[in-house]
Coordinates of C-alpha atoms in Angstrom, one line a residue:
X153 CA -64.0 22.6 -66.9
X154 CA -65.2 21.5 -63.5
X155 CA -69.0 21.7 -62.9
X156 CA -70.8 24.0 -60.4
X157 CA -71.3 21.2 -57.9
X158 CA -67.6 20.4 -57.9
X159 CA -66.6 24.0 -57.5
X160 CA -69.0 24.7 -54.8
X161 CA -67.8 21.7 -52.8
X162 CA -64.1 22.6 -53.3
X163 CA -64.6 26.4 -52.4
X164 CA -67.8 26.5 -50.4
X165 CA -67.3 29.8 -48.7
X166 CA -65.9 31.4 -51.9
X167 CA -68.9 30.1 -53.8
X168 CA -71.3 31.9 -51.5
X169 CA -69.3 35.1 -51.5
X170 CA -69.2 35.0 -55.4
X171 CA -73.0 34.8 -55.5
X172 CA -73.3 37.3 -52.6
X173 CA -75.5 34.8 -50.7
X174 CA -75.2 36.3 -47.2
X175 CA -77.5 34.0 -45.3
X176 CA -76.0 30.8 -46.7
X177 CA -72.6 32.2 -45.9
X178 CA -73.7 32.8 -42.4
X179 CA -74.7 29.1 -42.1
X180 CA -71.4 27.9 -43.5
X181 CA -69.6 30.1 -41.0
X182 CA -71.3 28.6 -38.1
X183 CA -69.5 25.3 -38.7
X184 CA -66.5 25.1 -36.4
X185 CA -64.5 23.4 -39.0
X186 CA -64.7 26.2 -41.5
X187 CA -61.5 27.3 -43.2
X188 CA -61.7 31.1 -43.9
X189 CA -58.0 31.2 -44.9
X190 CA -58.1 28.8 -47.8
X191 CA -57.0 30.2 -51.1
X192 CA -58.9 29.8 -54.3
X193 CA -57.3 28.9 -57.6
X194 CA -56.3 32.6 -58.0
X195 CA -54.6 32.9 -54.6
X196 CA -57.4 34.8 -52.8
X197 CA -58.8 34.1 -49.4
X198 CA -62.6 34.4 -49.1
X199 CA -62.2 37.8 -47.5
X200 CA -60.0 39.0 -50.5
X201 CA -62.7 37.7 -52.8
X202 CA -65.5 39.5 -51.0
X203 CA -63.5 42.8 -51.0
X204 CA -62.4 42.6 -54.6
X205 CA -66.0 41.9 -55.7
X206 CA -67.4 44.8 -53.5
X207 CA -69.6 42.5 -51.4
X208 CA -69.4 44.5 -48.3
X209 CA -71.9 42.7 -46.1
X210 CA -70.1 39.3 -46.8
X211 CA -66.8 41.0 -46.0
X212 CA -68.3 42.3 -42.7
X213 CA -69.7 38.9 -41.8
X214 CA -66.3 37.2 -42.5
X215 CA -64.5 39.8 -40.4
X216 CA -66.8 39.2 -37.4
X217 CA -66.2 35.5 -37.8
X218 CA -62.4 35.7 -37.5
X219 CA -61.3 36.0 -41.2
X220 CA -57.6 37.3 -41.2
X221 CA -57.7 41.0 -42.2
X222 CA -53.9 41.0 -42.5
X223 CA -53.8 38.2 -45.1
X224 CA -52.0 38.8 -48.4
X225 CA -53.0 37.3 -51.7
X226 CA -50.5 35.5 -54.1
X227 CA -49.4 38.9 -55.5
X228 CA -48.5 40.3 -52.1
X229 CA -51.5 42.7 -51.8
X230 CA -53.1 42.9 -48.5
X231 CA -56.9 43.1 -47.9
X232 CA -56.6 46.8 -47.3
X233 CA -54.8 47.3 -50.6
X234 CA -57.6 45.6 -52.4
X235 CA -60.2 47.6 -50.5
X236 CA -58.6 50.9 -51.5
X237 CA -58.4 49.8 -55.1
X238 CA -62.2 49.3 -55.2
X239 CA -62.6 53.1 -54.6
X240 CA -65.4 52.4 -52.1
X241 CA -64.9 54.6 -49.0
X242 CA -67.3 52.4 -46.9
X243 CA -65.2 49.2 -47.7
X244 CA -62.0 51.1 -46.9
X245 CA -63.4 52.2 -43.5
X246 CA -64.5 48.8 -42.7
X247 CA -61.2 47.1 -43.5
X248 CA -59.0 49.9 -42.0
X249 CA -60.9 49.7 -38.6
X250 CA -60.5 45.9 -38.4
X251 CA -56.9 46.0 -39.5
X252 CA -55.8 48.7 -36.9
X253 CA -57.8 46.9 -34.2
X254 CA -56.1 43.6 -35.1
X255 CA -52.7 45.1 -35.1
X256 CA -53.2 46.7 -31.8
X257 CA -54.3 43.3 -30.4
X258 CA -51.2 41.7 -31.8
X259 CA -49.0 44.4 -30.3
X260 CA -50.8 44.0 -26.9
X261 CA -50.0 40.3 -27.0
X262 CA -46.5 40.3 -28.4
X263 CA -44.7 42.9 -26.3
X264 CA -45.3 41.1 -22.9
X265 CA -44.4 37.8 -24.6
X266 CA -41.1 39.1 -26.0
X267 CA -40.2 40.5 -22.6
X268 CA -41.0 37.2 -21.0
X269 CA -38.8 35.4 -23.4
X270 CA -35.9 37.6 -22.3
X271 CA -36.4 37.1 -18.6
X272 CA -34.3 33.9 -18.3
X273 CA -31.5 35.0 -20.6
X274 CA -28.3 36.5 -19.2
X275 CA -28.3 40.2 -18.6
X276 CA -26.0 42.3 -20.9
X277 CA -25.0 45.7 -22.3
X278 CA -24.2 46.1 -26.0
X279 CA -23.8 48.9 -28.5
X280 CA -25.2 48.7 -32.1
X281 CA -23.4 51.1 -34.4
X282 CA -25.4 52.1 -37.4
X283 CA -23.5 53.7 -40.4
X284 CA -25.6 54.6 -43.4
X285 CA -24.1 54.9 -46.9
X286 CA -25.7 55.4 -50.3
X287 CA -25.3 53.9 -53.8
X288 CA -25.9 57.4 -55.1
X289 CA -22.4 58.9 -55.9
X290 CA -21.2 61.6 -53.4
X291 CA -24.2 61.2 -51.2
X292 CA -22.6 58.9 -48.6
X293 CA -20.8 61.8 -46.9
X294 CA -24.1 63.3 -45.9
X295 CA -25.6 60.1 -44.6
X296 CA -26.2 59.9 -40.9
X297 CA -24.8 57.5 -38.3
X298 CA -26.0 56.4 -34.9
X299 CA -24.9 54.3 -31.9
X300 CA -27.8 52.5 -30.1
X301 CA -27.0 51.6 -26.6
X302 CA -28.9 48.7 -25.2
X303 CA -29.2 47.5 -21.5
X304 CA -30.9 44.3 -20.6
X305 CA -31.8 43.2 -17.0
X306 CA -34.4 40.4 -16.5
X307 CA -37.4 41.2 -18.6
X308 CA -36.5 44.9 -18.8
X309 CA -34.9 46.6 -21.8
X310 CA -33.6 50.0 -22.5
X311 CA -32.6 51.4 -25.8
X312 CA -30.9 54.8 -26.3
X313 CA -30.8 56.3 -29.7
X314 CA -30.4 59.7 -31.5
X315 CA -31.6 58.8 -35.0
X316 CA -35.3 58.5 -34.8
X317 CA -36.3 58.1 -38.5
X318 CA -37.1 60.2 -41.5
X319 CA -39.9 62.8 -41.6
X320 CA -41.0 65.8 -43.6
X321 CA -38.0 65.4 -45.9
X322 CA -35.4 65.6 -43.2
X323 CA -33.7 63.3 -40.7
X324 CA -35.5 63.2 -37.4
X325 CA -33.0 63.3 -34.6
X326 CA -33.3 63.6 -30.8
X327 CA -32.0 62.2 -27.6
X328 CA -34.4 59.4 -26.9
X329 CA -34.7 56.4 -24.7
X330 CA -37.2 53.6 -25.1
X331 CA -37.8 51.4 -22.1
X332 CA -39.8 48.1 -22.0
X333 CA -40.5 46.7 -18.6
X334 CA -42.2 43.3 -18.3
X335 CA -44.1 41.9 -15.4
X336 CA -46.3 39.0 -14.7
X337 CA -49.5 40.8 -15.7
X338 CA -48.2 42.6 -18.8
X339 CA -45.7 45.3 -19.6
X340 CA -45.0 49.0 -19.3
X341 CA -43.5 51.1 -22.1
X342 CA -41.7 54.4 -21.5
X343 CA -40.8 56.8 -24.3
X344 CA -38.3 59.2 -22.8
X345 CA -37.5 62.4 -24.5
X346 CA -34.4 63.9 -22.9
X347 CA -34.6 67.1 -25.1
X348 CA -38.0 68.2 -23.7
X349 CA -37.7 66.2 -20.5
X350 CA -41.0 64.4 -21.1
X351 CA -41.9 60.8 -20.6
X352 CA -44.8 59.1 -22.3
X353 CA -45.9 56.0 -20.3
X354 CA -48.1 53.3 -21.7
X355 CA -49.2 50.3 -19.6
X356 CA -50.1 47.0 -21.4
X357 CA -52.0 44.4 -19.3
X358 CA -53.1 40.9 -20.4
X359 CA -56.6 41.7 -19.5
X360 CA -56.7 45.0 -21.3
X361 CA -59.9 45.2 -23.4
X362 CA -59.4 47.3 -26.5
X363 CA -62.4 49.3 -27.6
X364 CA -63.1 48.5 -31.3
X365 CA -64.9 51.8 -31.7
X366 CA -61.6 53.6 -30.8
X367 CA -60.1 52.5 -34.1
X368 CA -62.8 54.1 -36.4
X369 CA -60.9 55.9 -39.1
X370 CA -61.5 59.6 -39.7
X371 CA -62.9 60.9 -43.1
X372 CA -59.5 62.6 -43.7
X373 CA -57.7 59.2 -43.4
X374 CA -60.1 57.5 -45.7
X375 CA -59.9 60.4 -48.3
X376 CA -56.1 60.3 -48.2
X377 CA -56.1 56.5 -48.9
X378 CA -58.5 56.9 -51.8
X379 CA -56.7 59.8 -53.5
X380 CA -53.2 58.3 -53.3
X381 CA -51.7 55.2 -55.0
X382 CA -51.4 52.0 -53.0
X383 CA -47.7 51.3 -52.3
X384 CA -46.3 48.0 -51.1
X385 CA -42.6 47.7 -50.3
X386 CA -40.7 44.7 -49.1
X387 CA -37.3 43.1 -48.9
X388 CA -37.4 40.1 -51.0
X389 CA -35.6 37.5 -49.0
X390 CA -36.5 34.6 -51.3
X391 CA -34.1 35.7 -54.0
X392 CA -31.1 36.3 -51.5
X393 CA -28.2 33.9 -52.0
X394 CA -25.6 33.5 -49.2
X395 CA -22.1 32.1 -49.9
X396 CA -18.7 32.3 -48.1
X397 CA -16.4 34.9 -49.4
X398 CA -13.0 33.6 -50.5
X399 CA -9.7 35.0 -51.6
X400 CA -6.6 33.8 -53.4
X401 CA -6.0 32.4 -56.9
X402 CA -7.4 29.4 -58.6
X403 CA -6.9 26.3 -56.5
X404 CA -5.3 28.2 -53.7
X405 CA -8.5 30.0 -52.6
X406 CA -9.4 30.1 -49.0
X407 CA -12.4 31.3 -47.0
X408 CA -12.1 34.9 -46.0
X409 CA -11.9 35.8 -42.3
X410 CA -11.8 39.2 -40.7
X411 CA -11.5 40.5 -37.1
X412 CA -14.5 42.7 -36.1
X413 CA -14.0 44.4 -32.7
X414 CA -11.8 41.7 -31.5
X415 CA -13.9 38.7 -32.7
X416 CA -12.8 36.5 -35.6
X417 CA -15.6 36.3 -38.1
X418 CA -16.2 34.4 -41.4
X419 CA -17.3 36.7 -44.2
X420 CA -20.4 35.9 -46.2
X421 CA -21.6 37.7 -49.3
X422 CA -25.3 38.1 -50.0
X423 CA -26.3 38.5 -53.6
X424 CA -29.7 39.3 -55.2
X425 CA -30.8 41.5 -52.3
X426 CA -33.8 43.2 -53.7
X427 CA -36.1 45.9 -52.4
X428 CA -39.3 45.5 -54.4
X429 CA -41.9 48.4 -54.5
X430 CA -45.3 47.8 -56.2
X431 CA -47.7 50.7 -56.8
X432 CA -51.3 50.6 -57.9
X433 CA -53.3 53.6 -58.9
X434 CA -56.5 52.4 -60.7
X435 CA -58.6 53.9 -57.8
X436 CA -57.1 57.4 -58.2
X437 CA -59.8 59.5 -59.8
X438 CA -59.7 62.3 -62.5
X439 CA -59.2 65.0 -59.9
X440 CA -55.8 63.6 -59.1
X441 CA -54.8 62.8 -62.7
X442 CA -52.4 65.8 -62.7
X443 CA -50.6 64.3 -59.8
X444 CA -50.4 61.0 -61.5
X445 CA -48.8 62.6 -64.5
X446 CA -46.3 64.3 -62.3
X447 CA -45.6 61.0 -60.6
X448 CA -44.9 59.4 -64.0
X449 CA -42.4 62.3 -64.6
X450 CA -40.7 61.5 -61.4
X451 CA -40.6 57.8 -62.3
X452 CA -38.8 58.6 -65.6
X453 CA -36.4 60.8 -63.7
X454 CA -35.9 58.0 -61.2
X455 CA -35.2 55.5 -63.8
X456 CA -32.3 57.5 -65.3
X457 CA -31.0 58.8 -62.1
X458 CA -31.0 55.9 -59.7
X459 CA -30.9 52.8 -61.8
X460 CA -34.2 51.3 -60.8
X461 CA -35.8 48.6 -62.7
X462 CA -39.3 49.8 -63.6
X463 CA -42.1 47.6 -64.8
X464 CA -45.3 49.3 -65.8
X465 CA -48.4 47.0 -66.1
X466 CA -51.8 48.4 -66.9
X467 CA -54.4 45.7 -67.6
X468 CA -57.5 46.7 -69.7
X469 CA -60.8 45.2 -70.5
X470 CA -60.7 42.5 -73.0
X471 CA -64.3 41.9 -73.3
X472 CA -65.8 43.7 -76.3
X473 CA -69.4 43.4 -75.2
X474 CA -70.9 43.2 -71.6
X475 CA -72.5 40.0 -70.6
X476 CA -74.9 38.8 -67.9
X477 CA -72.0 38.4 -65.3
X478 CA -70.6 41.8 -65.7
X479 CA -70.7 44.0 -62.4
X480 CA -68.7 46.8 -60.9
X481 CA -66.6 44.2 -59.2
X482 CA -66.4 41.9 -62.1
X483 CA -66.2 44.1 -65.2
X484 CA -64.9 41.3 -67.4
X485 CA -68.1 39.3 -66.8
X486 CA -66.3 36.2 -65.6
X487 CA -68.5 33.3 -64.8
X488 CA -67.9 31.4 -61.6
X489 CA -66.6 28.5 -63.7
X490 CA -64.2 30.7 -65.5
X491 CA -63.0 32.3 -62.2
X492 CA -62.5 29.1 -60.1
X493 CA -61.3 26.7 -62.8
X494 CA -57.6 25.9 -62.7
X495 CA -57.4 25.7 -66.5
X496 CA -58.7 29.2 -67.3
X497 CA -56.6 32.3 -68.4
X498 CA -55.6 34.0 -65.2
X499 CA -54.7 37.3 -66.9
X500 CA -58.4 38.0 -67.1
X501 CA -59.5 38.8 -63.5
X502 CA -62.1 40.4 -61.3
X503 CA -61.9 44.0 -60.0
X504 CA -60.9 47.1 -61.7
X505 CA -58.3 46.9 -64.5
X506 CA -55.0 47.1 -62.6
X507 CA -52.6 50.0 -63.1
X508 CA -49.4 48.6 -61.6
X509 CA -45.8 49.8 -61.5
X510 CA -43.1 47.6 -60.0
X511 CA -39.7 49.1 -59.0
X512 CA -36.9 46.7 -58.2
X513 CA -33.6 47.9 -56.7
X514 CA -30.9 45.2 -56.4
X515 CA -28.2 45.4 -53.8
X516 CA -25.3 43.3 -52.4
X517 CA -25.1 42.6 -48.8
X518 CA -22.4 41.2 -46.5
X519 CA -22.4 39.2 -43.3
X520 CA -19.6 38.7 -40.8
X521 CA -20.6 35.6 -38.7
X522 CA -18.7 34.8 -35.5
X523 CA -19.2 31.4 -33.9
X524 CA -17.8 32.4 -30.5
X525 CA -19.7 35.5 -29.6
X526 CA -20.9 36.2 -26.0
X527 CA -24.5 37.0 -27.0
X528 CA -27.2 34.7 -28.4
X529 CA -29.0 36.0 -31.6
X530 CA -32.3 34.2 -31.0
X531 CA -32.6 34.5 -27.1
X532 CA -31.2 38.0 -26.5
X533 CA -30.8 40.1 -29.6
X534 CA -33.7 39.2 -31.8
X535 CA -36.5 39.9 -29.3
X536 CA -35.0 43.4 -28.8
X537 CA -35.0 44.0 -32.6
X538 CA -38.6 42.9 -32.6
X539 CA -39.5 45.3 -29.8
X540 CA -37.7 48.3 -31.6
X541 CA -39.3 47.4 -34.9
X542 CA -42.5 49.0 -33.5
X543 CA -40.8 52.4 -33.4
X544 CA -38.0 52.3 -35.9
X545 CA -38.1 51.4 -39.7
X546 CA -34.5 50.6 -39.9
X547 CA -34.7 48.1 -37.1
X548 CA -37.7 46.5 -38.9
X549 CA -35.5 46.1 -42.0
X550 CA -32.8 44.6 -40.0
X551 CA -35.2 42.2 -38.4
X552 CA -36.6 41.1 -41.8
X553 CA -33.0 40.3 -42.9
X554 CA -31.7 38.3 -40.0
X555 CA -34.8 36.2 -39.6
X556 CA -34.0 34.4 -42.8
X557 CA -31.8 31.3 -42.6
X558 CA -28.3 32.6 -41.7
X559 CA -25.1 30.6 -41.5
X560 CA -23.9 29.4 -38.1
X561 CA -22.8 32.0 -35.6
X562 CA -23.8 35.6 -34.6
X563 CA -23.8 38.4 -37.2
X564 CA -21.3 40.8 -35.6
X565 CA -21.5 43.0 -38.7
X566 CA -24.1 43.3 -41.3
X567 CA -24.5 45.4 -44.5
X568 CA -28.0 45.5 -45.8
X569 CA -30.3 47.9 -47.7
X570 CA -32.8 49.7 -45.4
X571 CA -34.2 52.3 -47.7
X572 CA -34.3 52.6 -51.6
X573 CA -31.4 55.0 -51.6
X574 CA -29.6 53.9 -48.3
X575 CA -27.6 50.9 -47.2
X576 CA -26.9 50.3 -43.5
X577 CA -23.8 48.8 -41.9
X578 CA -24.7 47.5 -38.4
X579 CA -21.9 46.5 -36.0
X580 CA -22.3 45.0 -32.5
X581 CA -19.6 46.4 -30.2
X582 CA -18.6 47.1 -26.6
X583 CA -20.2 43.9 -25.3
X584 CA -20.8 44.3 -21.6
X585 CA -18.6 47.4 -21.6
X586 CA -15.6 45.4 -22.5
X587 CA -14.0 48.2 -24.2
X588 CA -14.3 50.6 -21.2
X589 CA -11.3 51.1 -19.0
X590 CA -13.6 51.5 -16.0
X591 CA -17.0 50.0 -15.3
X592 CA -18.6 53.3 -14.6
X593 CA -17.6 54.4 -18.1
X594 CA -20.8 52.5 -19.1
X595 CA -23.8 54.3 -17.6
X596 CA -26.0 52.3 -15.2
X597 CA -23.5 49.3 -15.1
X598 CA -22.5 49.2 -11.5
X599 CA -20.5 46.1 -11.5
X600 CA -19.0 43.7 -14.0
X601 CA -18.4 40.1 -12.6
X602 CA -15.2 38.2 -13.5
X603 CA -15.3 36.0 -16.5
X604 CA -16.3 32.4 -16.0
X605 CA -14.8 29.4 -18.0
X606 CA -13.0 30.3 -21.2
X607 CA -15.5 31.4 -23.8
X608 CA -18.3 32.0 -21.4
X609 CA -20.1 35.4 -21.7
X610 CA -19.4 38.2 -19.4
X611 CA -22.2 39.1 -16.9
X612 CA -23.1 42.6 -15.8
X613 CA -25.1 44.0 -13.0
X614 CA -27.4 46.7 -14.4
X615 CA -28.9 49.3 -12.0
X616 CA -32.7 49.4 -11.7
X617 CA -32.5 53.2 -12.2
X618 CA -31.7 52.5 -15.8
X619 CA -35.3 51.6 -16.4
X620 CA -37.1 54.4 -14.5
X621 CA -38.1 57.8 -15.7
X622 CA -35.4 60.3 -14.7
X623 CA -36.2 62.6 -11.7
X624 CA -37.7 65.9 -12.7
X625 CA -39.2 64.7 -16.0
X626 CA -42.8 65.2 -16.8
X627 CA -44.6 61.9 -17.0
X628 CA -47.7 61.5 -19.2
X629 CA -49.7 58.3 -19.2
X630 CA -51.6 57.2 -22.3
X631 CA -54.2 54.5 -22.9
X632 CA -53.0 51.3 -24.7
X633 CA -56.2 51.5 -26.8
X634 CA -55.4 54.8 -28.2
X635 CA -56.0 54.9 -32.0
X636 CA -52.7 55.0 -33.8
X637 CA -52.1 57.6 -36.5
X638 CA -51.9 56.7 -40.1
X639 CA -48.7 55.0 -40.9
X640 CA -46.4 56.5 -43.6
X641 CA -43.9 54.4 -45.6
X642 CA -40.4 55.5 -44.6
X643 CA -38.9 54.0 -47.7
X644 CA -41.1 56.2 -50.0
X645 CA -40.4 59.4 -48.0
X646 CA -36.7 59.0 -48.4
X647 CA -37.1 58.1 -52.0
X648 CA -39.2 61.2 -52.6
X649 CA -36.6 63.3 -51.0
X650 CA -34.0 62.3 -53.6
X651 CA -36.4 62.9 -56.4
X652 CA -37.8 66.1 -55.0
X653 CA -34.5 67.8 -54.3
X654 CA -33.2 66.9 -57.7
X655 CA -36.2 68.1 -59.5
X656 CA -36.1 71.4 -57.6
X657 CA -32.8 72.1 -59.3
X658 CA -34.3 71.9 -62.8
X659 CA -36.0 74.9 -64.5
X660 CA -39.8 75.3 -64.1
X661 CA -42.4 77.8 -62.9
X662 CA -43.1 78.1 -59.2
X663 CA -46.6 76.7 -59.8
X664 CA -45.1 73.5 -61.6
X665 CA -42.7 73.0 -58.7
X666 CA -45.5 73.2 -56.1
X667 CA -47.7 70.7 -58.1
X668 CA -44.8 68.4 -58.5
X669 CA -43.9 68.5 -54.8
X670 CA -47.5 67.9 -53.9
X671 CA -47.5 64.8 -56.2
X672 CA -44.3 63.5 -54.7
X673 CA -45.4 64.0 -51.0
X674 CA -47.2 61.1 -49.3
X675 CA -47.6 62.7 -45.9
X676 CA -50.9 61.8 -44.3
X677 CA -53.3 64.5 -43.3
X678 CA -52.5 65.6 -39.8
X679 CA -49.4 63.5 -39.7
X680 CA -47.5 66.2 -38.0
X681 CA -50.0 66.9 -35.2
X682 CA -49.7 65.9 -31.6
X683 CA -45.9 65.5 -31.8
X684 CA -44.4 64.8 -28.3
X685 CA -40.9 65.7 -29.4
X686 CA -39.1 68.6 -31.0
X687 CA -36.5 67.5 -33.7
X688 CA -33.1 68.8 -33.3
X689 CA -31.8 71.2 -36.0
X690 CA -30.3 69.4 -39.0
X691 CA -26.7 68.6 -38.8
X692 CA -24.3 70.7 -40.8
X693 CA -23.7 67.9 -43.3
X694 CA -27.4 67.8 -44.1
X695 CA -27.1 71.3 -45.6
X696 CA -24.9 69.8 -48.3
X697 CA -27.5 67.3 -49.2
X698 CA -28.9 69.3 -52.2
X699 CA -25.3 69.9 -53.5
X700 CA -24.5 66.2 -53.3
X701 CA -27.6 65.2 -55.2
X702 CA -26.9 67.8 -57.9
X703 CA -23.4 66.5 -58.4
X704 CA -24.7 62.9 -58.4
X705 CA -27.2 63.8 -61.1
X706 CA -24.5 65.3 -63.2
X707 CA -22.2 62.3 -62.8
X708 CA -25.1 60.0 -63.6
X709 CA -25.8 62.0 -66.8
X710 CA -22.3 61.9 -67.8
X711 CA -22.0 58.2 -67.4
X712 CA -25.3 57.6 -69.3
X713 CA -24.0 59.7 -72.2
X714 CA -20.7 57.8 -72.3
X715 CA -22.6 54.5 -72.3
X716 CA -24.8 55.7 -75.2
X717 CA -21.6 56.7 -77.1
X718 CA -20.0 53.3 -76.6
X719 CA -23.2 51.5 -77.7
X720 CA -23.3 53.6 -80.9
X721 CA -19.7 52.9 -81.7
X722 CA -20.3 49.2 -81.1
X723 CA -23.3 49.3 -83.4
X724 CA -21.3 50.9 -86.2
X725 CA -18.4 48.5 -85.8
X726 CA -20.8 45.6 -86.1
X727 CA -22.3 47.1 -89.3
X728 CA -18.9 47.5 -90.8
X729 CA -17.9 43.9 -90.0
X730 CA -21.1 42.7 -91.8
X731 CA -20.2 44.7 -94.9
X732 CA -16.7 43.2 -95.0
X733 CA -18.0 39.6 -95.2

């Protein structure tokens, strides 16, 4: 085991945080060569360590000296996740304020930069067709679809969409336009609601000074965080394997090619596409124990109904007697040598004993890659997807997928999972209004220039009016340093709908159903306030949602019973074969 001097030299900042030596930590942070993002032997940055140990003054000092509040440890938990798991409201408030402030700064810097990158790329018009389907039987017919229309002129972007997301257990629809206008000093964002004829305008300038105090979280937000499990959902791109799809027999197999909207594309299959959801609940107190029990009921239902792989992991104290090192942040009483040494048992750790649930849903994706497509993925399309990711969860999932190492060409068609119970098929179509019989069939495209050399992309002239607020609409300006509302995980909302609707079909008292629905709901306090749009009524197909889920559950139960019967018959056959020997 390494000695104290060796460990303190290897992890000087971590060592001071471990011993909560605030003044010595301040001295080390004054060194311009300090490394606040170095991971210790357990994969924690110095800020992660301070938060997990509950050393709030050290954490505050690190944050004011530039420690990355958005960093994740080796297990994928963010600093905020660890702060919530301590159960300390003061720590949660500190980390939440710094996180929201940092994210606002990133957005303030990123939007003008993305628009600047688009300035020199060719102008274009394109349509992105979104078709959602589900792996739950009979549910696909009630899944929504949408066509996003995209105009690009210089450093200006406009995206028209009708499918806005998922909220309050229903699809959120509306006739909306999102406009991003870049300029030398910054950018202007327009959120145009054609239903209410309202426009929200936000101006982002490079010299904007964000007020840190504006990001102070409310007590309701902090309480909500501390009384609900921590959920971390991500698309695991590390496990994805891409290979060319083939057809034929034995030695006569050939690569599969298909024509998508007039473009010849090579078909690639993506296997081991996983959506991983990790949940921690060790900070949820006794007052919410009933909700936790109901959540476990929902998890058992989910396992049988939807085919999730569930892994429950609850660590418990392994130390029979307390020792001199035991504290609230270090209940196992680990010594610094035990914690920092590379050779020690890593299953015994600091912080509260973890109550973790891991849900893994596996999918198969598909890509249609075209080598002669008139648009550039990196220069024209990807910046737009990054811009839309700030307002749309399914654009965010699409961006995560296409940012991994793809085969050569442009993905003219993509099939990927975007939610736990939904897959999306995204198709790029009507490039530069090519399908339109007349130029004016495409709004705001006033002229389409002749094609250049063979294979060169078409060019369009997009009217300036496309990027302005419509005449007669009410325009409301907001400050770019406005405190954002609490974010809610769209994946979990959609997953809860599937569980909730199915559980409502089962017998139970009204009180039990209300309690269960409360346990399944993750809506933040006040999340429905100050809405600047009025969702359209649900589509007729959405009224069939409950019926589809009921039939899906019956079919899943039937399949499960048949599988159990086959397993029992196989077991008996094996027993008889052993007796015959």
